[in-house]
Short mmCIF file of C-alpha atoms and ligand atoms in Angstrom, two decimals:
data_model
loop_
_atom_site.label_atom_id
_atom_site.label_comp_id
_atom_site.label_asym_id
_atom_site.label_seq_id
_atom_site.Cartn_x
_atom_site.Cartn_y
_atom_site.Cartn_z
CA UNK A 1 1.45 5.88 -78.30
CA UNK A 2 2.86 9.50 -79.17
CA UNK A 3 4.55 10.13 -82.22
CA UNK A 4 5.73 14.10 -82.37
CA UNK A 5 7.22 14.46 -85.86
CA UNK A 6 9.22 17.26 -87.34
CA UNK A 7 7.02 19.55 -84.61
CA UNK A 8 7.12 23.64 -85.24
CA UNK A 9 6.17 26.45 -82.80
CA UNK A 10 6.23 29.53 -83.02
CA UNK A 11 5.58 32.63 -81.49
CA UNK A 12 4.98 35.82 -84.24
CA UNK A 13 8.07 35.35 -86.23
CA UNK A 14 10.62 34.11 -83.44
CA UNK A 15 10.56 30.06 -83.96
CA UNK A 16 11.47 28.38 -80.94
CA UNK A 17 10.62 24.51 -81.77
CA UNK A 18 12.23 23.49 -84.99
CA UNK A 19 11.76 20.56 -86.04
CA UNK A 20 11.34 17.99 -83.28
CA UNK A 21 10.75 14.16 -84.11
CA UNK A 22 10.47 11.80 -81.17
CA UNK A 23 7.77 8.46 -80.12
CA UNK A 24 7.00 7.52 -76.70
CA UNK A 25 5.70 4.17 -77.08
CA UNK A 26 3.53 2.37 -74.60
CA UNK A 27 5.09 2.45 -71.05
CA UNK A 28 7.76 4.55 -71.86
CA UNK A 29 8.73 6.99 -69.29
CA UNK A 30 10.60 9.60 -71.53
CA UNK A 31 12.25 12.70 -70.19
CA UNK A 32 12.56 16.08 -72.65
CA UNK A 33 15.94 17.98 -70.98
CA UNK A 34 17.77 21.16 -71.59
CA UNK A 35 17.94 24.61 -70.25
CA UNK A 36 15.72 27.18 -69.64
CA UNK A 37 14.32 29.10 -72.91
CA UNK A 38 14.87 25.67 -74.54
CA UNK A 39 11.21 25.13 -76.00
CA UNK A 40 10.72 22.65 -74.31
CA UNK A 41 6.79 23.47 -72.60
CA UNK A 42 6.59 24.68 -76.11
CA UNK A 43 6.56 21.37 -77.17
CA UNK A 44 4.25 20.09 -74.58
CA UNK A 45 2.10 22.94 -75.27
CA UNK A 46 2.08 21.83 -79.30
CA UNK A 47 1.49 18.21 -78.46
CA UNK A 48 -1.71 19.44 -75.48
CA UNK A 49 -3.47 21.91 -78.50
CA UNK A 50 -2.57 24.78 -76.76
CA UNK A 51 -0.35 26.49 -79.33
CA UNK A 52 -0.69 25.78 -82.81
CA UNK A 53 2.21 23.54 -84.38
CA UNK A 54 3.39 25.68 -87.18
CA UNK A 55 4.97 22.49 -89.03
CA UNK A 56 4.87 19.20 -88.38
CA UNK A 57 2.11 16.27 -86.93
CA UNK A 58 1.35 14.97 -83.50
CA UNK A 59 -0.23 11.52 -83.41
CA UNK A 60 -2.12 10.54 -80.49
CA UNK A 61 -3.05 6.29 -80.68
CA UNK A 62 -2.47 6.46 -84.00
CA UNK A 63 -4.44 9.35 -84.81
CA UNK A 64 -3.57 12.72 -86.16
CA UNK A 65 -4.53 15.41 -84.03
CA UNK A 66 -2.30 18.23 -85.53
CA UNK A 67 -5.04 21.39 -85.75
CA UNK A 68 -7.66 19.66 -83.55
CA UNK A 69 -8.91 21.37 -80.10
CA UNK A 70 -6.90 20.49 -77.06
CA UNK A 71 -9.98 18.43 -75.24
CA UNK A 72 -8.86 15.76 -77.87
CA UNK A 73 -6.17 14.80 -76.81
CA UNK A 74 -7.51 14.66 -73.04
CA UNK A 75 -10.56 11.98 -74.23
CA UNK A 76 -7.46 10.26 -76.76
CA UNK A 77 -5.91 9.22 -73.83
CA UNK A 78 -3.01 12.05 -72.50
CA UNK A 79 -3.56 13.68 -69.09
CA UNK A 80 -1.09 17.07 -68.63
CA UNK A 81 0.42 18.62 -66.01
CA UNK A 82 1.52 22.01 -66.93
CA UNK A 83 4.43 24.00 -65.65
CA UNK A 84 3.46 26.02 -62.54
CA UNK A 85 0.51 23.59 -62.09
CA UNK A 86 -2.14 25.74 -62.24
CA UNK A 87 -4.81 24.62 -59.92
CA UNK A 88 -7.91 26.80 -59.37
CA UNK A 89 -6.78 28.72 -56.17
CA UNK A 90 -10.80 29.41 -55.22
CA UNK A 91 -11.74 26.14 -55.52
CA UNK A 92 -11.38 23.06 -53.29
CA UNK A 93 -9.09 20.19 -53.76
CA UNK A 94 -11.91 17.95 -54.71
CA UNK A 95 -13.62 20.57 -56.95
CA UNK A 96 -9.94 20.78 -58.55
CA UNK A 97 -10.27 17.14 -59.51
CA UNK A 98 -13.27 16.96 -60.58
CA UNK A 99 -12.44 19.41 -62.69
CA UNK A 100 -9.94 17.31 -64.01
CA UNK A 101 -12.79 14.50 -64.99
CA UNK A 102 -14.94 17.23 -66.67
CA UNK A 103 -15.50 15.28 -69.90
CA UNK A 104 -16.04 11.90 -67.96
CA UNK A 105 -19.84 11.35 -68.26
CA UNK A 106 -20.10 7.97 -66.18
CA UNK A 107 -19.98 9.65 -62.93
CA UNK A 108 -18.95 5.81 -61.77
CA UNK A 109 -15.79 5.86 -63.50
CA UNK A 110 -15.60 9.54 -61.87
CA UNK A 111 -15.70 8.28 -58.20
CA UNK A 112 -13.58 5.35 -59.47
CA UNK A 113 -10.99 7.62 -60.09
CA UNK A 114 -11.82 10.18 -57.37
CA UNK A 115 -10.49 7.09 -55.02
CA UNK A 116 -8.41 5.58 -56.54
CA UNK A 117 -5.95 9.96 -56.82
CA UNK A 118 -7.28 9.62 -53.05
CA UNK A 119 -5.55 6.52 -52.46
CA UNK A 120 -2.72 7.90 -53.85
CA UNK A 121 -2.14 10.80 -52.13
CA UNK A 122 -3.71 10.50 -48.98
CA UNK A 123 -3.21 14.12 -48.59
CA UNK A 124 -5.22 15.44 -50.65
CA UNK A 125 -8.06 13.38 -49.41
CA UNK A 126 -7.32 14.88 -46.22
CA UNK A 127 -7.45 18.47 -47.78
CA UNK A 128 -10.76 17.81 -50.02
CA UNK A 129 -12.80 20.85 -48.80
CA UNK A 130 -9.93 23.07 -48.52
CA UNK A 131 -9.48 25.68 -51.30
CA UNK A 132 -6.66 24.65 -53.60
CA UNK A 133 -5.00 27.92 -52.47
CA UNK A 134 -3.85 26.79 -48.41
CA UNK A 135 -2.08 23.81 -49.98
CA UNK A 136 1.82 23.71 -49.92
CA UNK A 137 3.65 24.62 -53.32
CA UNK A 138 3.62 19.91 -53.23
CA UNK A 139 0.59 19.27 -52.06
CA UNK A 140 -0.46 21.97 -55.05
CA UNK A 141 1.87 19.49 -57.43
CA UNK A 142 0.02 16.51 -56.00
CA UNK A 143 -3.36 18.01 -57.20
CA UNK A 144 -1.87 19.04 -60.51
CA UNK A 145 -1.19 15.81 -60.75
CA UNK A 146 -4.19 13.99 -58.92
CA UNK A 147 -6.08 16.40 -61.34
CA UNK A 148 -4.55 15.06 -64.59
CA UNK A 149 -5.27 11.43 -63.64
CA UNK A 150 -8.85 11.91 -63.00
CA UNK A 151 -9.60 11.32 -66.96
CA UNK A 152 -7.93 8.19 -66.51
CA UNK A 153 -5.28 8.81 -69.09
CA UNK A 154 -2.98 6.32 -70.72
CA UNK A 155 -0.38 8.67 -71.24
CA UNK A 156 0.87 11.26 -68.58
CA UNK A 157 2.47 14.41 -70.03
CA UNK A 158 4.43 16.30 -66.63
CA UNK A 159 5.95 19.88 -67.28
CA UNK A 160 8.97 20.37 -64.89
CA UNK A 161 7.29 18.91 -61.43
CA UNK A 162 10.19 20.38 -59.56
CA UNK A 163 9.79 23.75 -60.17
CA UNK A 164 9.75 25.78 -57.31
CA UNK A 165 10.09 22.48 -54.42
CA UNK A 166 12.38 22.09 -51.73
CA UNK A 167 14.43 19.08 -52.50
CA UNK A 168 12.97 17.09 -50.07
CA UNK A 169 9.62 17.18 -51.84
CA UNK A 170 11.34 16.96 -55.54
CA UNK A 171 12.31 13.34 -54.51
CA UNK A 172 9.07 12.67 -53.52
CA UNK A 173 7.16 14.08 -56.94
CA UNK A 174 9.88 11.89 -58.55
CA UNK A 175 9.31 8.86 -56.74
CA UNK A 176 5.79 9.32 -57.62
CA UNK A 177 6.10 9.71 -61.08
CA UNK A 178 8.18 6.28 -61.14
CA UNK A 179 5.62 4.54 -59.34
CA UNK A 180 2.49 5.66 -61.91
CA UNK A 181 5.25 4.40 -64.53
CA UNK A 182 5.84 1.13 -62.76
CA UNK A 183 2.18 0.76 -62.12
CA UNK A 184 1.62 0.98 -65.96
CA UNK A 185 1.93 4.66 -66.70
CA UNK A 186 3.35 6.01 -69.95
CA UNK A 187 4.94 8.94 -69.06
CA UNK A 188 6.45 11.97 -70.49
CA UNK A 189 8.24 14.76 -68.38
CA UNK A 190 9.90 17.73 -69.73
CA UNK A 191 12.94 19.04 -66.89
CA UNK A 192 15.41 21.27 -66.27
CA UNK A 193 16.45 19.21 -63.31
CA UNK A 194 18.84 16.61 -65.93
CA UNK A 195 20.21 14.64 -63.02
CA UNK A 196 16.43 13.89 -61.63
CA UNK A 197 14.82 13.19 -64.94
CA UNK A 198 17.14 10.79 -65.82
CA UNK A 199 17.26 8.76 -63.08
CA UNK A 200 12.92 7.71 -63.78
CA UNK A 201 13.29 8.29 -67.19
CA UNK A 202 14.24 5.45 -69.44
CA UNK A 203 15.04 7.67 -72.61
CA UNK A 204 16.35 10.95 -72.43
CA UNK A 205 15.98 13.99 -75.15
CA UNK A 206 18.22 16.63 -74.58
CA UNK A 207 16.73 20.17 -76.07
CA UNK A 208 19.23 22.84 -77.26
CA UNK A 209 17.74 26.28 -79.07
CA UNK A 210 14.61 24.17 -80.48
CA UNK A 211 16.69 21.19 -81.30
CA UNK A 212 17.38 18.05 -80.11
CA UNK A 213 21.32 18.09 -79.74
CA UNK A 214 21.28 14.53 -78.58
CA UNK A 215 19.47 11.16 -77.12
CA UNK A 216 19.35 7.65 -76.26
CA UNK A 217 19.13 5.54 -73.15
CA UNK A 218 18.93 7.16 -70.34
CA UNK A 219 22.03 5.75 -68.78
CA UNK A 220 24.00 6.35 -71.62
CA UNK A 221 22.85 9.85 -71.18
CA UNK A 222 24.09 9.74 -67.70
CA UNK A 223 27.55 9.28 -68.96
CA UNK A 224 27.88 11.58 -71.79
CA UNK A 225 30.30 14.39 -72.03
CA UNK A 226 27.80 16.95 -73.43
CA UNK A 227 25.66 16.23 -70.43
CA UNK A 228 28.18 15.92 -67.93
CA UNK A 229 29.19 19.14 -69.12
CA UNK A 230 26.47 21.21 -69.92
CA UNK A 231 23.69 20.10 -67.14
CA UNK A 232 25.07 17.83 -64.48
CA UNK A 233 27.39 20.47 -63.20
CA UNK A 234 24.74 22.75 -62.08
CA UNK A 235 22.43 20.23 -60.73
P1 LIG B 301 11.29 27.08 -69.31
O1 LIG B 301 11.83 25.94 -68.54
O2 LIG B 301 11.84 28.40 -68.90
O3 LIG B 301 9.78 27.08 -69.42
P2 LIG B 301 11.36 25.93 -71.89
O4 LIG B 301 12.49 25.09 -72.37
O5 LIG B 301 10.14 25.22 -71.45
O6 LIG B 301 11.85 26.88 -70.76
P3 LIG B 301 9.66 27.49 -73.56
O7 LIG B 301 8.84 27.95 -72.40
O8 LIG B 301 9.06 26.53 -74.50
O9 LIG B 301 11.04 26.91 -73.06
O10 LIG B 301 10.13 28.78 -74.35
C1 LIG B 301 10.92 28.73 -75.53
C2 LIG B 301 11.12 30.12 -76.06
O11 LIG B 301 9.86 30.65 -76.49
C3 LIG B 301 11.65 31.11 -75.05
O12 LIG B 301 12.58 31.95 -75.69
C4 LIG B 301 10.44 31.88 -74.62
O13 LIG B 301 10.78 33.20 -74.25
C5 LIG B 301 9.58 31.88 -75.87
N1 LIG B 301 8.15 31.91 -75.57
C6 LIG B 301 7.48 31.03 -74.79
N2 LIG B 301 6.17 31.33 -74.75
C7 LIG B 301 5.99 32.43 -75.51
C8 LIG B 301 4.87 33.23 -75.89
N3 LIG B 301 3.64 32.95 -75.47
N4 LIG B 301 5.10 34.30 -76.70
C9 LIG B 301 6.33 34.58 -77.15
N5 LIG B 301 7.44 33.87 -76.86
C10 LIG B 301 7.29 32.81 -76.04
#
């Protein structure tokens, strides 16, 4: 469904993604780890159109979209979720995912989808008039998210969902993401959070300095000395 091969970012003269190759086939759920400063939203970014890959191809459902405009890959089937979800403070909860549904133009699939993020997070249905601003740091991560699925994307692309949640509400954004993958999802999550990510995902990446140092199943990964060493300890 994705195919990211030998990917390049970078920023001025400082490269920061170099030379990334991985596929995340049709349901997938496939997690991106390593630490902070990694590259690894720069990837995400790359894959979204929202920096330009300086080397490399991204291939969307078999189609190259390397130097094409972001919306592309939103109507070629990959919804995103970016890091700090970035809702539209001003604007309501249902103007935030309608938002998300922008370049739907069968306003029937729109309320489709309108119910069926409602039936999902009952919250938020609850919260529709309210501006996006008075929700909780996880309701805000259920809109991001609500918000991403209104295009009715095949593919769900989540930057680090756990950023800034109490644990308590981490579980929850990760027992959601299992359930959209177990419902038919394909999902891709970039994480800091190693010990998380790996127990949804089904293949793990791990991201050193622009590189990926190592990958495979993600129970293998569970076990491996490099992680066990270098990310479960501080998780
Ligand atoms: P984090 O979890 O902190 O977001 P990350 O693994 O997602 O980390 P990136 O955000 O992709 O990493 O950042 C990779 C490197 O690129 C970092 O050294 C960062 O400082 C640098 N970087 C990111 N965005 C920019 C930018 N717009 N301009 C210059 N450098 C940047």
């Amino acid at each position: 469904m994705l195919e990211i091969q030998n990917l390049e970012v970078c920023y001025g003269k400082a490269r920061v993604v170099k030379g990334v190759s991985l596929q995340v086939s049709r349901g997938d759920c496939l997690a991106i780890v390593g630490a902070n400063g990694a590259g690894k939203t720069s990837i995400l970014r790359a894959v979204m159109g929202l920096v330009p890959a300086a080397g490399g191809r991204i291939i969307l459902n078999g189609v190259d979209l390397t130097g094409r405009p972001a919306w592309e890959r939103v109507t070629g089937g990959a919804g995103y979720v970016p890091e700090g979800r970035r809702v539209f403070p001003a604007l309501s909860v249902e103007k935030n995912l309608l938002a998300g549904a922008y370049r739907v133009a069968d306003q029937k699939k729109v309320h489709h989808s309108l119910a069926r993020v409602y039936e999902i997070f009952p919250r938020l249905q609850e919260r529709q008039r309210q501006p996006a601003s008075t929700l909780s740091g996880g309701e805000q991560q259920m809109l991001a998210i609500g918000r991403a699925l209104m295009a009715g994307p095949q593919l769900l692309i989540i930057d680090e969902v756990s950023m800034g949640l109490a644990p308590v509400v981490v579980n929850q954004a990760f027992q959601l993401i299992d359930r959209l993958h177990h419902e038919g999802l394909t999902v891709l999550l970039v994480e800091q959070n190693a010990r998380k990510a790996l127990q949804v995902a089904e293949w793990g990446y791990l991201l050193e300095n622009g590189k990926i140092i190592l990958s495979g199943r993600a129970t293998d990964l569970r076990g491996h000395p490099d992680f066990v060493g270098a990310y479960f300890g501080r998780n």
